[in-house]
Short mmCIF file of C-alpha atoms in Angstrom, two decimals:
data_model
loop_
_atom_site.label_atom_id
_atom_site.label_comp_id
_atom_site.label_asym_id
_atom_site.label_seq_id
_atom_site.Cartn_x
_atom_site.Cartn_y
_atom_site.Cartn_z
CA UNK A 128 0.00 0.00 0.00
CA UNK A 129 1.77 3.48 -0.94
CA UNK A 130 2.02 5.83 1.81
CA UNK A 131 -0.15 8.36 0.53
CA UNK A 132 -3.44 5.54 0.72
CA UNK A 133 -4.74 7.10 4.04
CA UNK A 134 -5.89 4.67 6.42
CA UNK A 135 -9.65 4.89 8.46
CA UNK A 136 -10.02 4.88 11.71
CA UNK A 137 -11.84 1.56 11.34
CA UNK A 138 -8.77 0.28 9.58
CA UNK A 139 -6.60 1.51 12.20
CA UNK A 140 -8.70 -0.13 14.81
CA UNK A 141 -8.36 -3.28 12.83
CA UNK A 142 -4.45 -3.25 12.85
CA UNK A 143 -3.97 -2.79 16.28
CA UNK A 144 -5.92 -6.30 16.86
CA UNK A 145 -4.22 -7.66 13.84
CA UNK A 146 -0.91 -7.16 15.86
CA UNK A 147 -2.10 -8.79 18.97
CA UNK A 148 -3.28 -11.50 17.32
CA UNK A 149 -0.53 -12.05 15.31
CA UNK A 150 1.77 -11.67 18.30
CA UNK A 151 -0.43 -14.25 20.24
CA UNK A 152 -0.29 -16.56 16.38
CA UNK A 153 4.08 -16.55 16.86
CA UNK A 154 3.74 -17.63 20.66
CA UNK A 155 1.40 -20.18 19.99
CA UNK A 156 3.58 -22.36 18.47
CA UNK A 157 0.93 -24.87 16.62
CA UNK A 158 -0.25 -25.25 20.23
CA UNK A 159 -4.04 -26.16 19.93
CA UNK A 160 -5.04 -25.22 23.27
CA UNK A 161 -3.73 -21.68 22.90
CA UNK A 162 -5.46 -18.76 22.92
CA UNK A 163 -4.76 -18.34 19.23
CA UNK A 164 -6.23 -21.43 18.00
CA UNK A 165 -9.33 -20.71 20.32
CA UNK A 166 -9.75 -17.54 18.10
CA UNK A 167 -9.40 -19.09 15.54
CA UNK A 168 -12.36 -21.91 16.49
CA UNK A 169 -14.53 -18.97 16.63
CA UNK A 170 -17.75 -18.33 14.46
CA UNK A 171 -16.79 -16.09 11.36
CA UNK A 172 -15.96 -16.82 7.43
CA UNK A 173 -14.34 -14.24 5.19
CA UNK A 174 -15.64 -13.39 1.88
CA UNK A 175 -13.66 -13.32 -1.22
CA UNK A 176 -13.86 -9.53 -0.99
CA UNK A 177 -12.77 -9.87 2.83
CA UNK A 178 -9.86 -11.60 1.47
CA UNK A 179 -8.94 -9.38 -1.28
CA UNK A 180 -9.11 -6.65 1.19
CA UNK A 181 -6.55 -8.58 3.25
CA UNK A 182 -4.57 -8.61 1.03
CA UNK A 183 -4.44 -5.32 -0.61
CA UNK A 184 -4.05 -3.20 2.40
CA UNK A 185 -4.33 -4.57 5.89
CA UNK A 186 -1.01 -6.90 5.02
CA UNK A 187 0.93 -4.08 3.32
CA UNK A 188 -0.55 -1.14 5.95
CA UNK A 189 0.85 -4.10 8.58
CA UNK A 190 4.50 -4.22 7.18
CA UNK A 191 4.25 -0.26 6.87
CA UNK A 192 3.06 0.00 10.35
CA UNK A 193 5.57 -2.25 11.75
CA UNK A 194 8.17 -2.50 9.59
CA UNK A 195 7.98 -6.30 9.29
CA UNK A 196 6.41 -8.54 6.95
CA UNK A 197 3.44 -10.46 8.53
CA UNK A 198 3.59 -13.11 5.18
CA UNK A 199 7.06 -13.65 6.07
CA UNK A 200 5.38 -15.97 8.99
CA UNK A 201 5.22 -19.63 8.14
CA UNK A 202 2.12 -20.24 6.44
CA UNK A 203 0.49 -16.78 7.15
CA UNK A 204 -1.60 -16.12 4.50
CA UNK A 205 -4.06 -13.26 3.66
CA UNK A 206 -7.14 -16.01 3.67
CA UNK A 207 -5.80 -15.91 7.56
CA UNK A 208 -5.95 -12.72 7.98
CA UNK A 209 -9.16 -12.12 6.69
CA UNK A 210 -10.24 -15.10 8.98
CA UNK A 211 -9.38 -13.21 11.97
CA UNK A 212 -10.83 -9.72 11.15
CA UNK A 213 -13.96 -11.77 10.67
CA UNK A 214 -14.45 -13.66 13.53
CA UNK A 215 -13.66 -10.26 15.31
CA UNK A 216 -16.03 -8.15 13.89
CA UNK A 217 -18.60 -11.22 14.52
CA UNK A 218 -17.73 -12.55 18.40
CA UNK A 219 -16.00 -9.38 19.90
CA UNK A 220 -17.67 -7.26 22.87
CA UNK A 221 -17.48 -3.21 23.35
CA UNK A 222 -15.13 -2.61 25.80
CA UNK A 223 -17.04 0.45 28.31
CA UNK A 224 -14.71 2.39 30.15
CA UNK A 225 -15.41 3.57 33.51
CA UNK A 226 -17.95 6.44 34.70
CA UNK A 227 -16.87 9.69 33.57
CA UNK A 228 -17.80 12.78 35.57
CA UNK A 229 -20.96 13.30 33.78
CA UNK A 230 -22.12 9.62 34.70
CA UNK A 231 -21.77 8.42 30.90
CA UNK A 232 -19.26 5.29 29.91
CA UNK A 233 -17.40 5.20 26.13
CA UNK A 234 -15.98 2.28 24.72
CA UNK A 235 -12.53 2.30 24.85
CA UNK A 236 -12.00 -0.90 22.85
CA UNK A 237 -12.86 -4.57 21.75
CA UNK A 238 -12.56 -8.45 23.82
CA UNK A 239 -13.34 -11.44 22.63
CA UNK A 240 -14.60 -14.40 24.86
CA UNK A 241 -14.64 -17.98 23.33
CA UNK A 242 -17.40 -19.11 25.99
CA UNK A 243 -19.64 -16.08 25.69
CA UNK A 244 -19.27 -15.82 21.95
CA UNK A 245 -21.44 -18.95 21.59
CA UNK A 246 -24.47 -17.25 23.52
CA UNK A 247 -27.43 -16.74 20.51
CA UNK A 248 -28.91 -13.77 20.16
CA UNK A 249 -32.89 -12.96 20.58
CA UNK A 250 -33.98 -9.33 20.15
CA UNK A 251 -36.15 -10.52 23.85
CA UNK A 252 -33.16 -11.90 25.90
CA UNK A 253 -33.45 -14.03 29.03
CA UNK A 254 -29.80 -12.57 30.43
CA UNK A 255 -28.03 -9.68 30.07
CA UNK A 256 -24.45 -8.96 29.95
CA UNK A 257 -22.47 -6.86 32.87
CA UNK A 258 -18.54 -5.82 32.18
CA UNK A 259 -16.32 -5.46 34.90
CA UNK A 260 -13.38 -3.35 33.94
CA UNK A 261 -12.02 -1.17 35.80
CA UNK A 262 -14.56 -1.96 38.68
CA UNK A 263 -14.84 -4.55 41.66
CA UNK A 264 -16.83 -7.83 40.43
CA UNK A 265 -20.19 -7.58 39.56
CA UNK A 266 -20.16 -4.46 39.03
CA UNK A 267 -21.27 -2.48 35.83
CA UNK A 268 -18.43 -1.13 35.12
CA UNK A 269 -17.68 1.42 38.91
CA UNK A 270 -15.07 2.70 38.63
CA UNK A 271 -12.06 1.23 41.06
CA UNK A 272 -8.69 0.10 41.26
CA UNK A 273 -9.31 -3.42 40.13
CA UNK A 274 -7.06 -3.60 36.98
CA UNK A 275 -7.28 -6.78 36.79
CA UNK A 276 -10.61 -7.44 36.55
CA UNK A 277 -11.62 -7.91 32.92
CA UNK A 278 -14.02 -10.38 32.90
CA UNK A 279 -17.93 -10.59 32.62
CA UNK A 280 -20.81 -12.07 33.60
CA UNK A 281 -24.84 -12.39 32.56
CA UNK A 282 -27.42 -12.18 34.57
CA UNK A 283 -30.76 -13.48 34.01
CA UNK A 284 -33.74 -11.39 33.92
CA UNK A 285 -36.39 -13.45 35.55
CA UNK A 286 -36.72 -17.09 36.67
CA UNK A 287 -35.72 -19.58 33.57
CA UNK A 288 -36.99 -22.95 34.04
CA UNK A 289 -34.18 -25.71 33.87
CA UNK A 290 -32.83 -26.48 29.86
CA UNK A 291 -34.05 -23.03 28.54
CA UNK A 292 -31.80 -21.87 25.82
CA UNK A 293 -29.33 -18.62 27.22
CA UNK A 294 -30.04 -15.96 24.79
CA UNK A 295 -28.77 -12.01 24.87
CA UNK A 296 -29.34 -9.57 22.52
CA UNK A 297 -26.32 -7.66 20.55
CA UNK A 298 -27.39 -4.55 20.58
CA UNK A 299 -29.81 -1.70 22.80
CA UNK A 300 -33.10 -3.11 23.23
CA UNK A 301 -34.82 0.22 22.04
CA UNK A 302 -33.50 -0.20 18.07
CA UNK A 303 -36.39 -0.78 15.85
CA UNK A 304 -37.38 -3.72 13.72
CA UNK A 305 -35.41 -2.72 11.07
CA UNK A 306 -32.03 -1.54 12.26
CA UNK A 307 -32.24 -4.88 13.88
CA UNK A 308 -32.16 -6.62 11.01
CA UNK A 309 -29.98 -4.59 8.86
CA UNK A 310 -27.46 -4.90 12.05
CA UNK A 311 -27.90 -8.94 11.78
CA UNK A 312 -27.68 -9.05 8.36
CA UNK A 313 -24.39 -6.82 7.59
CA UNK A 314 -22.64 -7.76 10.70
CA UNK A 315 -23.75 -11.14 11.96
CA UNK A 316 -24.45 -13.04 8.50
CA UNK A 317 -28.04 -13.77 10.14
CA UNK A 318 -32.16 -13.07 9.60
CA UNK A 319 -33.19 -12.54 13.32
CA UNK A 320 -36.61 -14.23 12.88
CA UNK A 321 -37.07 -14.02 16.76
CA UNK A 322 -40.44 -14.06 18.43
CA UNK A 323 -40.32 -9.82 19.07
CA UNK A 324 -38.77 -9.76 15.11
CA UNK A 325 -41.97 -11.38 14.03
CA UNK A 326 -44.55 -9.52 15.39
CA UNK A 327 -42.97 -6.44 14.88
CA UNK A 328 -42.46 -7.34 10.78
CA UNK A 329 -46.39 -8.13 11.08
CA UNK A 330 -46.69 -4.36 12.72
CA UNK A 331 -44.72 -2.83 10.30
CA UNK A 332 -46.12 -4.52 7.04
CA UNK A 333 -49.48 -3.41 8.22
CA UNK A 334 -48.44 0.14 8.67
CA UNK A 335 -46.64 0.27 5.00
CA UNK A 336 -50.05 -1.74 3.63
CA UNK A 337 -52.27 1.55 5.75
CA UNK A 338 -50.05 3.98 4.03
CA UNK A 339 -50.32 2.45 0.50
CA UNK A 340 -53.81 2.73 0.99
CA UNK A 341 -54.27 6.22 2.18
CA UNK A 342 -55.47 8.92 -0.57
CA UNK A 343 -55.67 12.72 -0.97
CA UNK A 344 -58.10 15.01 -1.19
CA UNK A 345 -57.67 16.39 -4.79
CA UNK A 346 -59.03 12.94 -6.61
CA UNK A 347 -58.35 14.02 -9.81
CA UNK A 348 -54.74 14.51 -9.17
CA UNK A 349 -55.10 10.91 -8.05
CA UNK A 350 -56.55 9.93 -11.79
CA UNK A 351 -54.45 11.75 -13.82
CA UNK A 352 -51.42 9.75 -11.90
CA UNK A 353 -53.28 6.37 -12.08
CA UNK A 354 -53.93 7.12 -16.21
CA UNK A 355 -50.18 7.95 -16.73
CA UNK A 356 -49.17 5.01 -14.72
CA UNK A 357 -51.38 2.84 -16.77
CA UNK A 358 -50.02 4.25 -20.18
CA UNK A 359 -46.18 4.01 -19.27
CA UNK A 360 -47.25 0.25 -18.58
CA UNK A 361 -49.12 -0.11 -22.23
CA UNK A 362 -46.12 2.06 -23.31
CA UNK A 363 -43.54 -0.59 -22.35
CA UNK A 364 -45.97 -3.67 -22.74
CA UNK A 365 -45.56 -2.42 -27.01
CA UNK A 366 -42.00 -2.49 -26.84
CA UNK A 367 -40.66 -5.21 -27.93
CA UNK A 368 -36.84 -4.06 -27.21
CA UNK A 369 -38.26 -3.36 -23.40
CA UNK A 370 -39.41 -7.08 -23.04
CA UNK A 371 -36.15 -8.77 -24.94
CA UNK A 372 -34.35 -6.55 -22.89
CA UNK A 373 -35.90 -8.23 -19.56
CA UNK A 374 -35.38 -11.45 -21.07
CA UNK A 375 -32.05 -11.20 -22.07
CA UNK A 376 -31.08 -9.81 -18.39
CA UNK A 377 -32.02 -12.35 -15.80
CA UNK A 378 -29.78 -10.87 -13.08
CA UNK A 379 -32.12 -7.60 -13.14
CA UNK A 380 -35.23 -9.40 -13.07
CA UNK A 381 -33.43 -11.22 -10.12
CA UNK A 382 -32.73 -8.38 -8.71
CA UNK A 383 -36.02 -6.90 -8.32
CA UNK A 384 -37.75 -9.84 -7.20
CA UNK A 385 -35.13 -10.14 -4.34
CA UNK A 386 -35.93 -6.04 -3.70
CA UNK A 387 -39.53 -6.52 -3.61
CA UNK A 388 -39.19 -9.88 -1.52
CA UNK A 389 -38.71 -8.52 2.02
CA UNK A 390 -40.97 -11.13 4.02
CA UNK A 391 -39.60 -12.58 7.03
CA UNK A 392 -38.84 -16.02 7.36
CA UNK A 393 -41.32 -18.47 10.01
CA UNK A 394 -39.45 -18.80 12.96
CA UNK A 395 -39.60 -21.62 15.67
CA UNK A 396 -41.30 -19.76 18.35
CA UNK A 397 -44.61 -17.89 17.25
CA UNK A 398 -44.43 -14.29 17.50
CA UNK A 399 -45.14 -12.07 20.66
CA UNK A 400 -47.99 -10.39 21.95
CA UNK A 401 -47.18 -6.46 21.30
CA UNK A 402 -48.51 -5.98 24.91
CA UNK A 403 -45.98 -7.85 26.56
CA UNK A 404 -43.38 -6.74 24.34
CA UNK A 405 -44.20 -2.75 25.68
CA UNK A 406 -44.11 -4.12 29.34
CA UNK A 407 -40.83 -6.06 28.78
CA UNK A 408 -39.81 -2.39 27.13
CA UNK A 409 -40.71 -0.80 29.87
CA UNK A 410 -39.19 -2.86 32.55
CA UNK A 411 -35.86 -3.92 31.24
CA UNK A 412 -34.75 -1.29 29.43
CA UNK A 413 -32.91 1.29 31.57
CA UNK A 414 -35.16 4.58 32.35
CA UNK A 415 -32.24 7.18 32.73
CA UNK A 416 -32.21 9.44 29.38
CA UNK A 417 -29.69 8.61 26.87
CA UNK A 418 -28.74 5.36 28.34
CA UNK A 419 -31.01 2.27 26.56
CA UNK A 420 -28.86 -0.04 28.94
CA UNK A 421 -30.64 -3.31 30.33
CA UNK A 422 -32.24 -3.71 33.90
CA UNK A 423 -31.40 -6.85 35.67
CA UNK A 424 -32.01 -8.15 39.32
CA UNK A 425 -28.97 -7.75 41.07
CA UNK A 426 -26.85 -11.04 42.54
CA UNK A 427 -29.33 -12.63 45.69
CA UNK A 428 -26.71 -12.17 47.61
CA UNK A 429 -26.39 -8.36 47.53
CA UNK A 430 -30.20 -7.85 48.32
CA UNK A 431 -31.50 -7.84 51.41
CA UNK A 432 -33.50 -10.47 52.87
CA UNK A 433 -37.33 -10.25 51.82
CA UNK A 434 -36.72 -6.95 49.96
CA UNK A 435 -38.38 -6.33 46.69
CA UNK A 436 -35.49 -7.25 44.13
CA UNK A 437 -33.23 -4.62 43.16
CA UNK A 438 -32.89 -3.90 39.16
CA UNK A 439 -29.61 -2.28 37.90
CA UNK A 440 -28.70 -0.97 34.44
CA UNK A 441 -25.94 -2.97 32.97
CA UNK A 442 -24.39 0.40 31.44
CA UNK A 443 -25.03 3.40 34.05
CA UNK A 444 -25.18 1.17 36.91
CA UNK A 445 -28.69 2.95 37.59
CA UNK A 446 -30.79 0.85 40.82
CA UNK A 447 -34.45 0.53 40.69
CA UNK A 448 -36.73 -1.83 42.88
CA UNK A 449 -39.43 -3.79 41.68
CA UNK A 450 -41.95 -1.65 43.27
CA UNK A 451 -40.67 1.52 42.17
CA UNK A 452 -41.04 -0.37 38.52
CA UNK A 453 -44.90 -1.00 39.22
CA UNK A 454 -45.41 2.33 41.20
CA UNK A 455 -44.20 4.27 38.05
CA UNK A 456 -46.47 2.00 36.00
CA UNK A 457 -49.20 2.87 38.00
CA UNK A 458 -48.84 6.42 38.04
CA UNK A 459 -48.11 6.59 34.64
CA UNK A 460 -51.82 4.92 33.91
#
């Protein structure tokens, strides 16, 4: 890559795990209970493009970056390479830093764990997931002298009944339908065709069908479209160089059948009420403004005895008791 190719921030984020990884890949030594080979176990296959990419300027802005050549490692390859930025993008976590002064936490980086990595993901989650950096365990993210500490933990949010699947979501609760699925899609490989998913692509099908159907006032602005529509159609139904021209182009006509086929897939569980969708809204998703963390009971042992549970954001670290949930429901009636 010449100097003068700049390199994004996204890029630059890349190469700094590239290096670690590759540094962890020498050390490893073939070993297959390393750390390296554990990565490398992980979910996440590179496109052709992903590879091409690879090897066009993450290997070259590597050797510029560092002055050595990553291919010169035995077997390294730019397949591997590719591997490894994909299974990152695909398994890794946001690192939060601690609270700032103004209560609010930034991501400050990027971890992968090989155990939580294999947790599914539902857009109505049974656990949620609490960080502990900087903080003492268990805690979301307080700040403390713990450097250590780098590990996390999920709690559940209500009772699971034994050999119930573990299930978090990967991203704020409060995103809609479809930033949901553009998210799983782009990023994950996936169609999330969860429960929540499929009631909400019922909602929102309805709502485009409602405003297909709506009409103005001025009706005969409405014909005069609807009569111009209909001749452009007769218009191109006459031309024969129009209809060879469809025929001899399968990939467009592909192409806008897989535009205009946006239906969602059946999934194994039958969708959700929308009722108990708002309450699990309103209950698990953290009240303070700006935040859109999750609310989960706090550990048994950190509540007191017969006390109504204790809820706490798993970003702000914000409390809330079960009856100050279902006072502020009441009130809000």
């Amino acid at each position: 890559m010449h100097s003068s190719a700049a390199i994004s921030v996204d890029e630059l984020n890349t190469l700094r795990f590239l290096v670690h990884a590759l540094c962890l890949r020498q050390c490893s030594s073939g070993d297959p209970g390393h750390v390296y080979s554990k990565i490398m176990e992980l979910y996440g296959v590179p496109t052709e493009e992903d590879v091409e990419v690879a090897a066009t300027r993450l290997l070259p802005a590597l050797v510029q970056a560092t002055g050595v050549d990553p291919s010169a490692a035995p077997g390294l390859t730019a397949l591997e390479v590719a591997a490894l930025v994909k299974k990152e993008v695909a398994n890794a976590y946001g690192v939060l830093g601690p609270h700032n002064e103004d209560g609010e936490r930034q991501i400050r980086g990027g971890a992968l764990y090989s155990q939580s990595s294999l947790i599914n993901h539902e857009c109505i989650p049974n656990v949620a997931r609490f960080d502990h950096f900087g903080g003492p365990s268990g805690s979301a993210g307080h700040s403390g002298n713990s450097a250590s500490e780098v590990g996390v933990s999920f709690r559940a949010l209500h009772v699971l009944p034994q050999g119930t699947e573990i299930v978090q979501s990967y991203f704020p609760l409060n995103w809609k339908f479809k930033e949901r699925q553009q998210r799983c899609k782009q990023l994950y490989g996936f169609t999330c065709v969860c429960p929540r998913c499929q009631t909400e692509y019922k909602q929102t099908a309805e709502e485009e069908d409602n405003s297909d159907d709506w009409e103005t006032d001025d009706g005969e602005e409405d014909m005069e479209d609807a009569d111009a529509a209909k001749a452009d159609e007769t218009a191109k139904q006459d031309d024969p160089d129009d209809a060879t021209a469809k025929q001899d182009d399968p990939d467009a006509a592909n192409m806008a059948e897989d535009e205009d086929d946006e239906s969602l897939p059946p999934g194994e569980e039958p969708a959700l009420d929308p009722t108990y969708i708002q309450l699990f809204m309103l209950k698990y998703v953290c009240p303070q403004p700006d935040c859109f963390g999750t609310m989960a009971p706090r550990p048994p042992a950190e509540a007191a005895p017969d006390a109504s549970p204790i809820f706490e954001c798993s970003v702000c670290a914000h409390l809330r008791s079960e009856k100050e949930f279902l006072d502020d429901i009441e009130g809000g009636q």
